[in-house]
Short mmCIF file of C-alpha atoms in Angstrom, two decimals:
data_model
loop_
_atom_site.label_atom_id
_atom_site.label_comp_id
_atom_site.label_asym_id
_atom_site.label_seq_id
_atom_site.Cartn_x
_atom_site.Cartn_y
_atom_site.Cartn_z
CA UNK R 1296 -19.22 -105.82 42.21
CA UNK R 1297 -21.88 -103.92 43.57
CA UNK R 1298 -22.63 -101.12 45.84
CA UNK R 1299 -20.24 -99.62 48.37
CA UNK R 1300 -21.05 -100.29 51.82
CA UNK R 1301 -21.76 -97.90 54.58
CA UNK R 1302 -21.00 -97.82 58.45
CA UNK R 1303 -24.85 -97.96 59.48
CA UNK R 1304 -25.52 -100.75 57.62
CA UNK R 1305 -24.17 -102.79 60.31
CA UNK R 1306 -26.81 -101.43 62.67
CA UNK R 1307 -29.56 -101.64 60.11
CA UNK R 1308 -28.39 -105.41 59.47
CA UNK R 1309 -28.55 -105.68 63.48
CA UNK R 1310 -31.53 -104.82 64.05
CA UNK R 1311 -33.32 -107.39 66.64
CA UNK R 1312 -29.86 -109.43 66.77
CA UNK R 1313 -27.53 -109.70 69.56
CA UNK R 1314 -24.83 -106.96 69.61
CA UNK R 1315 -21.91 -106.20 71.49
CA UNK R 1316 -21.60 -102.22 72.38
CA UNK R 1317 -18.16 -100.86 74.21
CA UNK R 1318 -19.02 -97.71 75.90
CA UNK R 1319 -16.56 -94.48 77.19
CA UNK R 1320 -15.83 -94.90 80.76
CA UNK R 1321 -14.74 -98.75 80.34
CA UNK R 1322 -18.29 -99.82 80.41
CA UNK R 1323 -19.69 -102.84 77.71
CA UNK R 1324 -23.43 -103.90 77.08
CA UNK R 1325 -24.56 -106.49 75.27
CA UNK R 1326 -28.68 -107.13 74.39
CA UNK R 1327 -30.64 -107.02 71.71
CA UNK R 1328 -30.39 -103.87 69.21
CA UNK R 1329 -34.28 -102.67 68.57
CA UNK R 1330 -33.47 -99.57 67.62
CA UNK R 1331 -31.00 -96.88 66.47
CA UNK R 1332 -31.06 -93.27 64.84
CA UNK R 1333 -28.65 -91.35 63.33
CA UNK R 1334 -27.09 -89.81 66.40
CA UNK R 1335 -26.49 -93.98 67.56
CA UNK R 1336 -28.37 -93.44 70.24
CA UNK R 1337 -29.28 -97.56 70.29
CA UNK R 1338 -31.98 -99.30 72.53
CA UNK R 1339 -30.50 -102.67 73.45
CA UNK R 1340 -33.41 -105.13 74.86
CA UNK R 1341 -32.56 -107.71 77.81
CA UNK R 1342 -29.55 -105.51 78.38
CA UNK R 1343 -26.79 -106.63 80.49
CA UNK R 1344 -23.64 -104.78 81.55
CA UNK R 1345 -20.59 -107.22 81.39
CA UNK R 1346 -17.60 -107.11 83.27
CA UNK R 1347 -14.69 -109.39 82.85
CA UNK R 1348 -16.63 -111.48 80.67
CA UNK R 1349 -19.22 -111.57 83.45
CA UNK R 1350 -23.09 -110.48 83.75
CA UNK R 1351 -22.37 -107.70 86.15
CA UNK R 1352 -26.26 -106.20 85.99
CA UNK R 1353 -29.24 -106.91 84.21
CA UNK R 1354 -30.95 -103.66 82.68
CA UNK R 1355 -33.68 -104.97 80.81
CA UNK R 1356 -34.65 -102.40 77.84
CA UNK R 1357 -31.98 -99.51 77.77
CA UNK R 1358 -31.84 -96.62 75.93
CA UNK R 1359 -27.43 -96.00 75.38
CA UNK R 1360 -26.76 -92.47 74.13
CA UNK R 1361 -24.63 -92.48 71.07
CA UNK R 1362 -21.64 -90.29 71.64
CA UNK R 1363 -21.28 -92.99 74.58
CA UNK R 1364 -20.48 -95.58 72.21
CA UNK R 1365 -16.99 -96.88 70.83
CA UNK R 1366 -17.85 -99.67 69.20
CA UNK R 1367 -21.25 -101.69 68.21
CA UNK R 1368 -20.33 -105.67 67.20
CA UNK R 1369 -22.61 -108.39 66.32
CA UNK R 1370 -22.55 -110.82 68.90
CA UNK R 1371 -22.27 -114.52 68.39
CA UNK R 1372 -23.68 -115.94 71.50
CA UNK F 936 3.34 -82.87 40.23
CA UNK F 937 0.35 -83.99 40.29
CA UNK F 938 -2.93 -83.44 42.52
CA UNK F 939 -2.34 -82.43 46.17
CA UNK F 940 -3.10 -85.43 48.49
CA UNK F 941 -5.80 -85.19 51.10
CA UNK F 942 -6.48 -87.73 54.26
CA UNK F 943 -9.49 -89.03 53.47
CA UNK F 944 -7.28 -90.73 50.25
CA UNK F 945 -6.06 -93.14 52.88
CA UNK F 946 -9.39 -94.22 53.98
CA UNK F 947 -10.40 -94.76 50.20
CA UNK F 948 -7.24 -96.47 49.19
CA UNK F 949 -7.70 -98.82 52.21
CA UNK F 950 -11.03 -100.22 51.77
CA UNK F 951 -10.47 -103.73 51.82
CA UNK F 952 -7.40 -103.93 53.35
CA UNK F 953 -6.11 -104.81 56.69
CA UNK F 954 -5.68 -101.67 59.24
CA UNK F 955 -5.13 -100.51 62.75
CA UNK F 956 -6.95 -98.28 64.37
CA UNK F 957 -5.71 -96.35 67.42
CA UNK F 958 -8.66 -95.38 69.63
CA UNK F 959 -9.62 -93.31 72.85
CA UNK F 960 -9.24 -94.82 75.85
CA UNK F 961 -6.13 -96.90 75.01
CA UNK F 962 -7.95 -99.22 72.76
CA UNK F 963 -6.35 -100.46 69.31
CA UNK F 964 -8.06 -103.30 66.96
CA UNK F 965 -7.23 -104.43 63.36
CA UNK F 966 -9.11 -105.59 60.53
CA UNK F 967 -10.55 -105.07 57.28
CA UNK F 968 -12.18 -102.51 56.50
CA UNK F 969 -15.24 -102.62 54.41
CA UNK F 970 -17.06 -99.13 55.01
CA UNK F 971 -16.25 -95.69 56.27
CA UNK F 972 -18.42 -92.26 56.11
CA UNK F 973 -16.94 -88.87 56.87
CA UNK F 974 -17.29 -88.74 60.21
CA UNK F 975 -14.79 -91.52 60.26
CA UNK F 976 -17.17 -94.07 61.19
CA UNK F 977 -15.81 -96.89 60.04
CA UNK F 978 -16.53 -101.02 60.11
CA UNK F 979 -13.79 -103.49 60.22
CA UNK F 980 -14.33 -107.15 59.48
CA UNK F 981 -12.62 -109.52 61.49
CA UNK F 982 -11.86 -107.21 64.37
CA UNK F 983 -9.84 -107.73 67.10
CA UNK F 984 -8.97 -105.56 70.35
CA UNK F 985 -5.07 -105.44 70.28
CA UNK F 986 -3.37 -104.95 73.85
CA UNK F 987 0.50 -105.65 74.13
CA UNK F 988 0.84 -106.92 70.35
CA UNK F 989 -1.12 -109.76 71.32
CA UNK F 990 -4.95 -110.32 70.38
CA UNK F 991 -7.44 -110.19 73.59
CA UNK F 992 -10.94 -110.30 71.96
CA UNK F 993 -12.05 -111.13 68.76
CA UNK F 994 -15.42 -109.06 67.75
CA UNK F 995 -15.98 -109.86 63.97
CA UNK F 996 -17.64 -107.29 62.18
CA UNK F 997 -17.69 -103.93 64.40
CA UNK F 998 -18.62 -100.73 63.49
CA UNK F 999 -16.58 -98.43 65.19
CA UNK F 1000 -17.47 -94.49 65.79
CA UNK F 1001 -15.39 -91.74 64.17
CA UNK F 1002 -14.87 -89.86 67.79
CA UNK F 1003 -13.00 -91.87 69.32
CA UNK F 1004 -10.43 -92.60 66.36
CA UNK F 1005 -7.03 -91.48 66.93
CA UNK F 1006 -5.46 -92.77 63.63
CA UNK F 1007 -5.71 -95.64 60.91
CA UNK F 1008 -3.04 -96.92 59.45
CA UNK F 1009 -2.63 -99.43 56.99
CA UNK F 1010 -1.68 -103.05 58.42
CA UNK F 1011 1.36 -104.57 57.06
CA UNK F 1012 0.17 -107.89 58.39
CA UNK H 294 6.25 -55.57 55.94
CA UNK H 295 4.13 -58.27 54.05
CA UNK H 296 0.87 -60.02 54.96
CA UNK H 297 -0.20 -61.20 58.64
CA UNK H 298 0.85 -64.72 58.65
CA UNK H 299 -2.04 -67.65 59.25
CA UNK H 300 -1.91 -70.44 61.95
CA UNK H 301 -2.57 -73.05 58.74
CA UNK H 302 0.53 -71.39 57.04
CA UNK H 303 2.80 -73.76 58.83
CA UNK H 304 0.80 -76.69 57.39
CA UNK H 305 0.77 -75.66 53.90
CA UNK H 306 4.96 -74.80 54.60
CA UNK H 307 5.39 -78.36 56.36
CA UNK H 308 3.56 -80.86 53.18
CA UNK H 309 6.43 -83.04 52.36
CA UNK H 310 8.66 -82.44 55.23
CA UNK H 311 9.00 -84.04 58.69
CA UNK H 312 6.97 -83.25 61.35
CA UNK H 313 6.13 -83.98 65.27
CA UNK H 314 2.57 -84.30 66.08
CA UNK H 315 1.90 -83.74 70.03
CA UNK H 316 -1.67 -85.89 70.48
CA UNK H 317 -4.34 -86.27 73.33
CA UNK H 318 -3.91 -88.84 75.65
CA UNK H 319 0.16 -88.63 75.46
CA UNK H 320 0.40 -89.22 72.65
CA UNK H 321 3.22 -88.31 70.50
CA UNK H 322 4.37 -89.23 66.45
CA UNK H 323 6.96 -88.22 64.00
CA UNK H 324 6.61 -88.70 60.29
CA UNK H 325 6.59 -87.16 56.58
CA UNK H 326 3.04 -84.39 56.46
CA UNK H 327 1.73 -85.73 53.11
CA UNK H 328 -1.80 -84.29 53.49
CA UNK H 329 -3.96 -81.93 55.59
CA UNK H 330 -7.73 -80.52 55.73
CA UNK H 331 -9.60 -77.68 57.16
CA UNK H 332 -10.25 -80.01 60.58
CA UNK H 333 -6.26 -80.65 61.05
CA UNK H 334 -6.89 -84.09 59.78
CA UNK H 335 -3.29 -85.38 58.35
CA UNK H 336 -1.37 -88.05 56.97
CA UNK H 337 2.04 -88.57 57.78
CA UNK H 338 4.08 -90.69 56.23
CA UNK H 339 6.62 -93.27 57.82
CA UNK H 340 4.64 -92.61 60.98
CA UNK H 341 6.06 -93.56 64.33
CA UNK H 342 5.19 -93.33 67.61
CA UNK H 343 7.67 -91.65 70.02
CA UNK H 344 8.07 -92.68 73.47
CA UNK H 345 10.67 -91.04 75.70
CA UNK H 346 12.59 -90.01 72.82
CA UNK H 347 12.52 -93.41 71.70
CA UNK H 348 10.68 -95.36 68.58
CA UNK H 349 7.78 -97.43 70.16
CA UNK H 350 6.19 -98.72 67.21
CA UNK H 351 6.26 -98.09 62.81
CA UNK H 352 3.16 -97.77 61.52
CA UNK H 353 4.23 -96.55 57.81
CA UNK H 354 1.22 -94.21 56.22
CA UNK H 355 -0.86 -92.97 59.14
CA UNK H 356 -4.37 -90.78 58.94
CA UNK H 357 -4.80 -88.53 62.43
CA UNK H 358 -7.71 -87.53 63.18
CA UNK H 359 -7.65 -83.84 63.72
CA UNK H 360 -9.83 -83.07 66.95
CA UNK H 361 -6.34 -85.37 69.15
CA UNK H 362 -4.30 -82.93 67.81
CA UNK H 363 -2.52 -80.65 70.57
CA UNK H 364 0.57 -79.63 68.22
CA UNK H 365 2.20 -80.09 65.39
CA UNK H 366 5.97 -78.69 64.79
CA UNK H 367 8.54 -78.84 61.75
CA UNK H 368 11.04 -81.82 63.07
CA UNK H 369 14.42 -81.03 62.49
CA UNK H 370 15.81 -84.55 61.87
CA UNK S 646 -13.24 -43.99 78.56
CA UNK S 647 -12.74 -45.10 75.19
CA UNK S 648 -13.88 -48.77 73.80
CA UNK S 649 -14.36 -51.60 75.57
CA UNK S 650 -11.68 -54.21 75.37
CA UNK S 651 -12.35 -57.64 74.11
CA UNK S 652 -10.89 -60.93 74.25
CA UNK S 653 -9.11 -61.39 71.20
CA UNK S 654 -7.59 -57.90 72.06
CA UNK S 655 -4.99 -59.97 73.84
CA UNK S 656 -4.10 -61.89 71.11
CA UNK S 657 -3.62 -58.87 68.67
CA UNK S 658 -1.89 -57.19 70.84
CA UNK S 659 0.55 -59.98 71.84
CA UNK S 660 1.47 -60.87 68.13
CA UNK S 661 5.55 -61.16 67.40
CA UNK S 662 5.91 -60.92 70.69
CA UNK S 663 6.88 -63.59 73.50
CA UNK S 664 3.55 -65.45 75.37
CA UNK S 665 3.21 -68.29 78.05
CA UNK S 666 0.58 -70.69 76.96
CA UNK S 667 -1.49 -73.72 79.41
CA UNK S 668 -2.78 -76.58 77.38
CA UNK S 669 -4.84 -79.07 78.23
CA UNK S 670 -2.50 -82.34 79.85
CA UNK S 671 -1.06 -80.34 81.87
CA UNK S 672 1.70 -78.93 78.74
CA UNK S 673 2.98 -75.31 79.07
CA UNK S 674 4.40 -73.90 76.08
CA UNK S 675 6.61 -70.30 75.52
CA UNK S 676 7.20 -68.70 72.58
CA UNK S 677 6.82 -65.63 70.00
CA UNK S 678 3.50 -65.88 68.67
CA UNK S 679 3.44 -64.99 64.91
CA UNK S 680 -0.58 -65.60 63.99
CA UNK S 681 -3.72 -67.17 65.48
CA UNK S 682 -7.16 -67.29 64.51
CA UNK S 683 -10.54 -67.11 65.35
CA UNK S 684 -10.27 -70.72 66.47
CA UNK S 685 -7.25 -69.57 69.06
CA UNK S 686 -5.27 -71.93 67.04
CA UNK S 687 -2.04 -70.07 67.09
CA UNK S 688 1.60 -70.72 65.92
CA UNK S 689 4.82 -69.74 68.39
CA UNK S 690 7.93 -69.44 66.77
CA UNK S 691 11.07 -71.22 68.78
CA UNK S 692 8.08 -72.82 71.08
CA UNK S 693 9.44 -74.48 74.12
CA UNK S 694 7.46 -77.05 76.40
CA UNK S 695 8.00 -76.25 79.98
CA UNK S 696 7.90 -78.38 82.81
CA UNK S 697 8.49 -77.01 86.47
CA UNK S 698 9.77 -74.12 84.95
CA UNK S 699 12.29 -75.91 83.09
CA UNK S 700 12.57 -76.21 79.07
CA UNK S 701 11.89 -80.00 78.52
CA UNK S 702 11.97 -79.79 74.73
CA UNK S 703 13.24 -76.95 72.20
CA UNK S 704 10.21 -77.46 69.26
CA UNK S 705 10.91 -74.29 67.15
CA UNK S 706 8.16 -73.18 65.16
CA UNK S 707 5.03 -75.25 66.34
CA UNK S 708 1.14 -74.76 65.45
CA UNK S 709 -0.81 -74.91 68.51
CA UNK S 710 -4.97 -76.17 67.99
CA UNK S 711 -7.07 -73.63 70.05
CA UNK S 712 -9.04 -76.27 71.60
CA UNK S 713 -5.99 -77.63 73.49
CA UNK S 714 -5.54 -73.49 74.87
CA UNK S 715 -6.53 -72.87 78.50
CA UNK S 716 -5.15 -69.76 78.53
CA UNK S 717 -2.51 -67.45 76.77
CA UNK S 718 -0.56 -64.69 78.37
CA UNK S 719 2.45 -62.19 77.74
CA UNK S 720 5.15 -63.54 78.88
CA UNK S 721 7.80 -60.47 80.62
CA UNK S 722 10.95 -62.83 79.93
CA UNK Z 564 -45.25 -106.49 61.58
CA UNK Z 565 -45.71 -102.57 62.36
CA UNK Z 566 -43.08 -99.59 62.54
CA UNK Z 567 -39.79 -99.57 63.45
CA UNK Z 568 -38.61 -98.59 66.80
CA UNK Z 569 -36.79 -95.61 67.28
CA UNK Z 570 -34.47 -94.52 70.84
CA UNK Z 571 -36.54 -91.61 72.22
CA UNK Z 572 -39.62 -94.33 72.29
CA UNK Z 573 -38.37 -95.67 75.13
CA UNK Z 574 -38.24 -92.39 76.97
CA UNK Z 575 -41.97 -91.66 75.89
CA UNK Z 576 -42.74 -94.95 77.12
CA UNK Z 577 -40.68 -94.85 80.73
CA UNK Z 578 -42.21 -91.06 81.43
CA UNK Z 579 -44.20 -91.28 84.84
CA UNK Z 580 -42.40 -94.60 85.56
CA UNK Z 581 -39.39 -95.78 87.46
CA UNK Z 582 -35.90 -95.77 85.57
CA UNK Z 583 -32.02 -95.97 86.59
CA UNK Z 584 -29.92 -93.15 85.00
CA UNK Z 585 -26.55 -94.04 84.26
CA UNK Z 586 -24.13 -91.07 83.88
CA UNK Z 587 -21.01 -89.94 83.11
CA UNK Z 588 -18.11 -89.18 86.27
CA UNK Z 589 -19.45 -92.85 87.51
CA UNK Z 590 -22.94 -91.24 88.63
CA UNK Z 591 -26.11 -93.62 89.01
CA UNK Z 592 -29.58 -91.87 89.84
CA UNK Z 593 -32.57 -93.49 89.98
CA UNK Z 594 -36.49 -92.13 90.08
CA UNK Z 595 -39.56 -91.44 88.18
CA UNK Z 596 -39.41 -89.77 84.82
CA UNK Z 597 -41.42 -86.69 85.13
CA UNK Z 598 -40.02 -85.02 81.59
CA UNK Z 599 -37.62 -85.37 78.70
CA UNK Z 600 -36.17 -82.88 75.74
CA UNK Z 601 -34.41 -84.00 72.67
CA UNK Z 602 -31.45 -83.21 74.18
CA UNK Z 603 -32.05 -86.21 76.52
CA UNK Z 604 -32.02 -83.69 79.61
CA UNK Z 605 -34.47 -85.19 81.88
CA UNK Z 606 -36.46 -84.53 85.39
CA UNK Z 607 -36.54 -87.55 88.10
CA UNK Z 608 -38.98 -87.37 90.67
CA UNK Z 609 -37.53 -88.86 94.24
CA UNK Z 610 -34.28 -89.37 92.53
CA UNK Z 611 -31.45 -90.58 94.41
CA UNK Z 612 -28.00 -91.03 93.98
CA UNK Z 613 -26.83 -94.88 94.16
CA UNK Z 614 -23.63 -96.09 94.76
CA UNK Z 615 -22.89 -99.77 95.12
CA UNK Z 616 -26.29 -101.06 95.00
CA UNK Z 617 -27.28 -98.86 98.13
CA UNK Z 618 -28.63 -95.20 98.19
CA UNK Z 619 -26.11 -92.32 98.71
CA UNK Z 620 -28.05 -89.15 98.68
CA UNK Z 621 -32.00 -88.03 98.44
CA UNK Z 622 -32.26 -85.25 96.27
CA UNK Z 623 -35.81 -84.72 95.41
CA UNK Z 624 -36.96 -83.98 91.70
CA UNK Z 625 -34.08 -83.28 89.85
CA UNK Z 626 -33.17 -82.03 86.34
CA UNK Z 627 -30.25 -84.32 84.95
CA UNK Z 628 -28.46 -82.71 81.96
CA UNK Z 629 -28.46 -84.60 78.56
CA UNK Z 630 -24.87 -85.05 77.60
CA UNK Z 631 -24.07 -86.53 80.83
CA UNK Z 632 -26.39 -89.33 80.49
CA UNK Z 633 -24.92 -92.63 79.43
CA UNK Z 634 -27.90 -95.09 79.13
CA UNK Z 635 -31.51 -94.63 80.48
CA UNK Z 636 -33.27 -98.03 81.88
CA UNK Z 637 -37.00 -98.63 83.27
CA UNK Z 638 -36.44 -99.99 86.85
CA UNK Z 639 -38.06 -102.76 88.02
CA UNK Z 640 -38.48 -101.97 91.31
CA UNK T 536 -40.03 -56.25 90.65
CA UNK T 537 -38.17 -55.34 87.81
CA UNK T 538 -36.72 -57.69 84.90
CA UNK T 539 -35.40 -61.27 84.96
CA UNK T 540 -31.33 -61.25 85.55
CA UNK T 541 -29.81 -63.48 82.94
CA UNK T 542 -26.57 -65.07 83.55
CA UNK T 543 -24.19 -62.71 81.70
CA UNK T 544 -25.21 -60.01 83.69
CA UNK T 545 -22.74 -60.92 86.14
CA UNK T 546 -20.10 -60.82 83.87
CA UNK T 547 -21.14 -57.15 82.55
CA UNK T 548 -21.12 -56.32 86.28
CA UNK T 549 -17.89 -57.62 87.22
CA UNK T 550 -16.20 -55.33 84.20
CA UNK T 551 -13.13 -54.06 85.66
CA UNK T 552 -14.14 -55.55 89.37
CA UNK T 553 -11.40 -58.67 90.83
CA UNK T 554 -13.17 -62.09 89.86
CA UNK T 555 -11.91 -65.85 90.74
CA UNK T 556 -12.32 -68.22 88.27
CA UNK T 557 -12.56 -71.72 88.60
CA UNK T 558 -11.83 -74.05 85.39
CA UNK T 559 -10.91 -77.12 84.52
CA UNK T 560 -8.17 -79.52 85.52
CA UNK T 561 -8.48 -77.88 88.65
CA UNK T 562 -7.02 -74.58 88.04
CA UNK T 563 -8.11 -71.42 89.48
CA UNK T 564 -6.95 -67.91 88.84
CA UNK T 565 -7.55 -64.51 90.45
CA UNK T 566 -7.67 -61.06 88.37
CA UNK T 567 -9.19 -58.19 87.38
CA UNK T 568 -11.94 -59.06 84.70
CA UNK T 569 -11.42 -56.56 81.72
CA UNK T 570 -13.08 -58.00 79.08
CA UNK T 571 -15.62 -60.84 78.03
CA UNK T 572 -17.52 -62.22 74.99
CA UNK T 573 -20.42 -64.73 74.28
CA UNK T 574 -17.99 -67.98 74.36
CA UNK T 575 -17.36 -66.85 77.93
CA UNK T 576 -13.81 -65.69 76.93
CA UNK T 577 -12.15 -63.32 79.33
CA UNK T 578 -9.23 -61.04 79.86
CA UNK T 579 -8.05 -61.33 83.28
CA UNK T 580 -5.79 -58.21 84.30
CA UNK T 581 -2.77 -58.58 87.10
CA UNK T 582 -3.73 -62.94 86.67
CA UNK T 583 -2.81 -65.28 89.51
CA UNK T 584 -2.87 -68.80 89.44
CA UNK T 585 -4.10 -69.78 93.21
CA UNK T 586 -3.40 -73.45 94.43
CA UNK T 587 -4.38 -74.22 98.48
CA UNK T 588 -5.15 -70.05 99.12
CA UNK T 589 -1.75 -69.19 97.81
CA UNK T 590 -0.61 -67.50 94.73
CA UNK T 591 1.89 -70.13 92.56
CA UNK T 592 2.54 -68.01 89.54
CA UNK T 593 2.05 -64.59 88.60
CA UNK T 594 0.70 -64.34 85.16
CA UNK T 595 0.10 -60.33 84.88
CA UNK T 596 -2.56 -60.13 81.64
CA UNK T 597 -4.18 -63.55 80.64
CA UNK T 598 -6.66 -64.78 78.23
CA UNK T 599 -8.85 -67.76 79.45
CA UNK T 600 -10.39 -69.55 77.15
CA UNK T 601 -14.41 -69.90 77.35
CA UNK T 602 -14.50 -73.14 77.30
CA UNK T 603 -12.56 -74.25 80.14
CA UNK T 604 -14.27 -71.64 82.41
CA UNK T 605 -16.56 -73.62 85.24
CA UNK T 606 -17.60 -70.89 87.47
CA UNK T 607 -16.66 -66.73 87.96
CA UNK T 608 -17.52 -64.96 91.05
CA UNK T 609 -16.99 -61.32 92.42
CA UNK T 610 -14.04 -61.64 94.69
CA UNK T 611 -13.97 -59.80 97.85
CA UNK T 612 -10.48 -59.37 98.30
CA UNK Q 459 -55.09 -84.04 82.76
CA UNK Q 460 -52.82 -81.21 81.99
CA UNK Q 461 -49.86 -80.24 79.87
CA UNK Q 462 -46.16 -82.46 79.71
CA UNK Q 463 -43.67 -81.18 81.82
CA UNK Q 464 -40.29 -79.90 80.20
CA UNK Q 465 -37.11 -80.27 82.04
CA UNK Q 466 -36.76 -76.37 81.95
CA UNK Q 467 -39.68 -75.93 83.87
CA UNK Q 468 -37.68 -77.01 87.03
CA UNK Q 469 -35.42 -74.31 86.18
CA UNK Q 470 -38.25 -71.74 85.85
CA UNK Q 471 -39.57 -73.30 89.41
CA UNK Q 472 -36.48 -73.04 91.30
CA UNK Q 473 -36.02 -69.21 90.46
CA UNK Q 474 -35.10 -67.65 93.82
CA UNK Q 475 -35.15 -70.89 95.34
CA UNK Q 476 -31.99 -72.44 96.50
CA UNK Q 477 -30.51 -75.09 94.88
CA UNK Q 478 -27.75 -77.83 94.82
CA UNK Q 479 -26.02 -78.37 91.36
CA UNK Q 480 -23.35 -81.26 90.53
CA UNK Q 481 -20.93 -80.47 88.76
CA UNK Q 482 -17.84 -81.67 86.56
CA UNK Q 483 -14.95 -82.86 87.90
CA UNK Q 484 -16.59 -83.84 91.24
CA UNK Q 485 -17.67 -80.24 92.39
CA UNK Q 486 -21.26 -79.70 93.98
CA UNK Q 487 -22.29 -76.11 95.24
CA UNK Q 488 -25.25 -74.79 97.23
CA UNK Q 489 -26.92 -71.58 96.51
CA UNK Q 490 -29.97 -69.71 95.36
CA UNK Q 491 -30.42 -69.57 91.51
CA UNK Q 492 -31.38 -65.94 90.62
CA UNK Q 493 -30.98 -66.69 86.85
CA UNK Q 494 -30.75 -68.87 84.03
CA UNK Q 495 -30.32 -69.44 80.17
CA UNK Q 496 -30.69 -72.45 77.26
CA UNK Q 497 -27.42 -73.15 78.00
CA UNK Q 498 -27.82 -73.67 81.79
CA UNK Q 499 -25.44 -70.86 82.38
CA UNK Q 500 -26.53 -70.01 85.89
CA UNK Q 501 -26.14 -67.88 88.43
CA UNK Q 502 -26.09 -68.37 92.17
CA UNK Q 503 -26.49 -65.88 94.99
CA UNK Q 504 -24.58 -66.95 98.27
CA UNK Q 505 -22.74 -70.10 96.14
CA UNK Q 506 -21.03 -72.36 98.55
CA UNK Q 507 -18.68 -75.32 97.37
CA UNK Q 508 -19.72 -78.56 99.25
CA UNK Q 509 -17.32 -81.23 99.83
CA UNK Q 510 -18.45 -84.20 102.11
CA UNK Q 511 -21.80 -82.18 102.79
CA UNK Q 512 -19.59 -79.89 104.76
CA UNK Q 513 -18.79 -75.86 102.77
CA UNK Q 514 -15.97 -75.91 101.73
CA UNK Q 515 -15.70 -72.18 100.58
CA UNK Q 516 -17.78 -69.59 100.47
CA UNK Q 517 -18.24 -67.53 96.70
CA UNK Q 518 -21.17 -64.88 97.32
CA UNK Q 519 -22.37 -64.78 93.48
CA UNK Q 520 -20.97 -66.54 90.73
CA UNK Q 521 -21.88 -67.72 87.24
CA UNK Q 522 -21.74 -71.27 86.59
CA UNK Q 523 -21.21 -72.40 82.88
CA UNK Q 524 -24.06 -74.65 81.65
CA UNK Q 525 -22.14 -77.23 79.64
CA UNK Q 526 -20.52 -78.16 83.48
CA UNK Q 527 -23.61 -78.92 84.91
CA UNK Q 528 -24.18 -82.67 85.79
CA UNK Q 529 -27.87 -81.78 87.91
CA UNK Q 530 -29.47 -79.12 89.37
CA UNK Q 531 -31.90 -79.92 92.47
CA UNK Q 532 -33.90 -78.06 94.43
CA UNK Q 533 -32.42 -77.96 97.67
CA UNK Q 534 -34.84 -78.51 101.06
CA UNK Q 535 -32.40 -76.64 103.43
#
């Protein structure tokens, strides 16, 4: 049935795909994942913090520091 | 007796399964899930962000990190 | 007069008994301690949440992650 | 002058014998403290949580994790 | 197609330029990027605090501690 | 001009001198420091907890944890 | 064109040079920084705490502990 599956293979499958990322302090990004290291520290490209389901500020290319992150989704839009 | 039971056991046992997760910050989801490491990290399938009892975001696959879990508990739904 | 007793003691004295678990953020749950580890991570069984003295919510086997522990006490019901 | 005192001194010191402790969330606890370690974790026997003074909750024997301690401190009552 | 990306590129990339400093406690600086440690502690030339789009406070070059940073963005302007 | 002060110094010099200590969740107490280690845990003798200039509690002897510490200073009074 | 810059260097720069330093929990003091270690652990001579860029109280010396530290800039006043 194959190998077991491991939590950073969702970031190594998302890799320059559209994610999702919910941050502490009731912030969420959402951008392109181009890159990610163990710590998930993540660089998101065309970055854009959402509020409300809103575009509250564009960022461009942002660097998030991992143990800011709660949760990293694959985004459909 | 038998073997002394340890937590990680539940984590094993529920690969696969449906679970909820509390998290920091007052967040809960449920979902499958698939993957966990030791630092808790752990990806649901089918996640969705639980407030009330009633579903307010569906995220799909989400990898969530191991800090900010408060518990995991296996879903009877 | 015997040998200094150990602050894990009471977790190795409470496996299979009923516990409270006081937990960040207000936390607070009562259940069956069926496991422990070295990082306070448990599993109670027939876990529920407590609120004002009051059950809030059953969530049957429940893992808690160690570092939201604030206290954990024999229950004597 | 003799040694110099350190900070574990107090806890020594202070063991089977009644402390005030301030937690993190604003929780006070009293009790007889019968062991602690290196981590400050520490267990009271009959613990009590204390609000304004006032014993909210009888707990009886209750670990406490040292990262929750602000400070611990013989109690004269 | 070349080597994969990793996180601290971007701060190799953004030193001597413009970037917006998001940070924990609701903090926003903004300045140049004089230097960087693995940590992610960082210097901004001409930084300045912002607060709701507008500038709050001048402080000069100024050394911003790592784990207080939440994401890290070149600035356009 | 002599050697470079390093930050502990001040605690080796305020052995046995009255220090304030300001920590976290907005607590400050007054004492006599008698002891100190490397994880900034001290023994405060004759320990006051001051809220607004005034004394609210009386502590006599007090460990504070390290970790909660934000600043000491040499008291006058 | 010279050697990079490392964010300790403004420490090593600001040595007897006063300072401004955010802090945790919405503190900010004013002082001269007479020492320093890898943990920014620092020490101020004639700390003052700052609220609304008026002093709010006046500390002489005092240690601040490093891991409170939001920034540290030098001050032009």
């Amino acid at each position: 049935m194959g190998e077991q599956k491991r939590p950073f293979d969702l970031l190594n499958n998302s890799l320059n795909k559209p994610v999702v990322v919910g941050m502490k302090a009731g912030l969420m990004m959402r951008g392109v994942m181009v890159a990610y290291d163990i710590h998930m520290n993540i660089i998101l490209d065309n970055a854009e913090i959402i509020v409300n389901n809103e575009v509250q500020r564009k960022l461009g290319e942002t660097l998030i520091r991992g143990d800011t992150v709660i949760y990293i989704s694959p985004s459909k839009v």
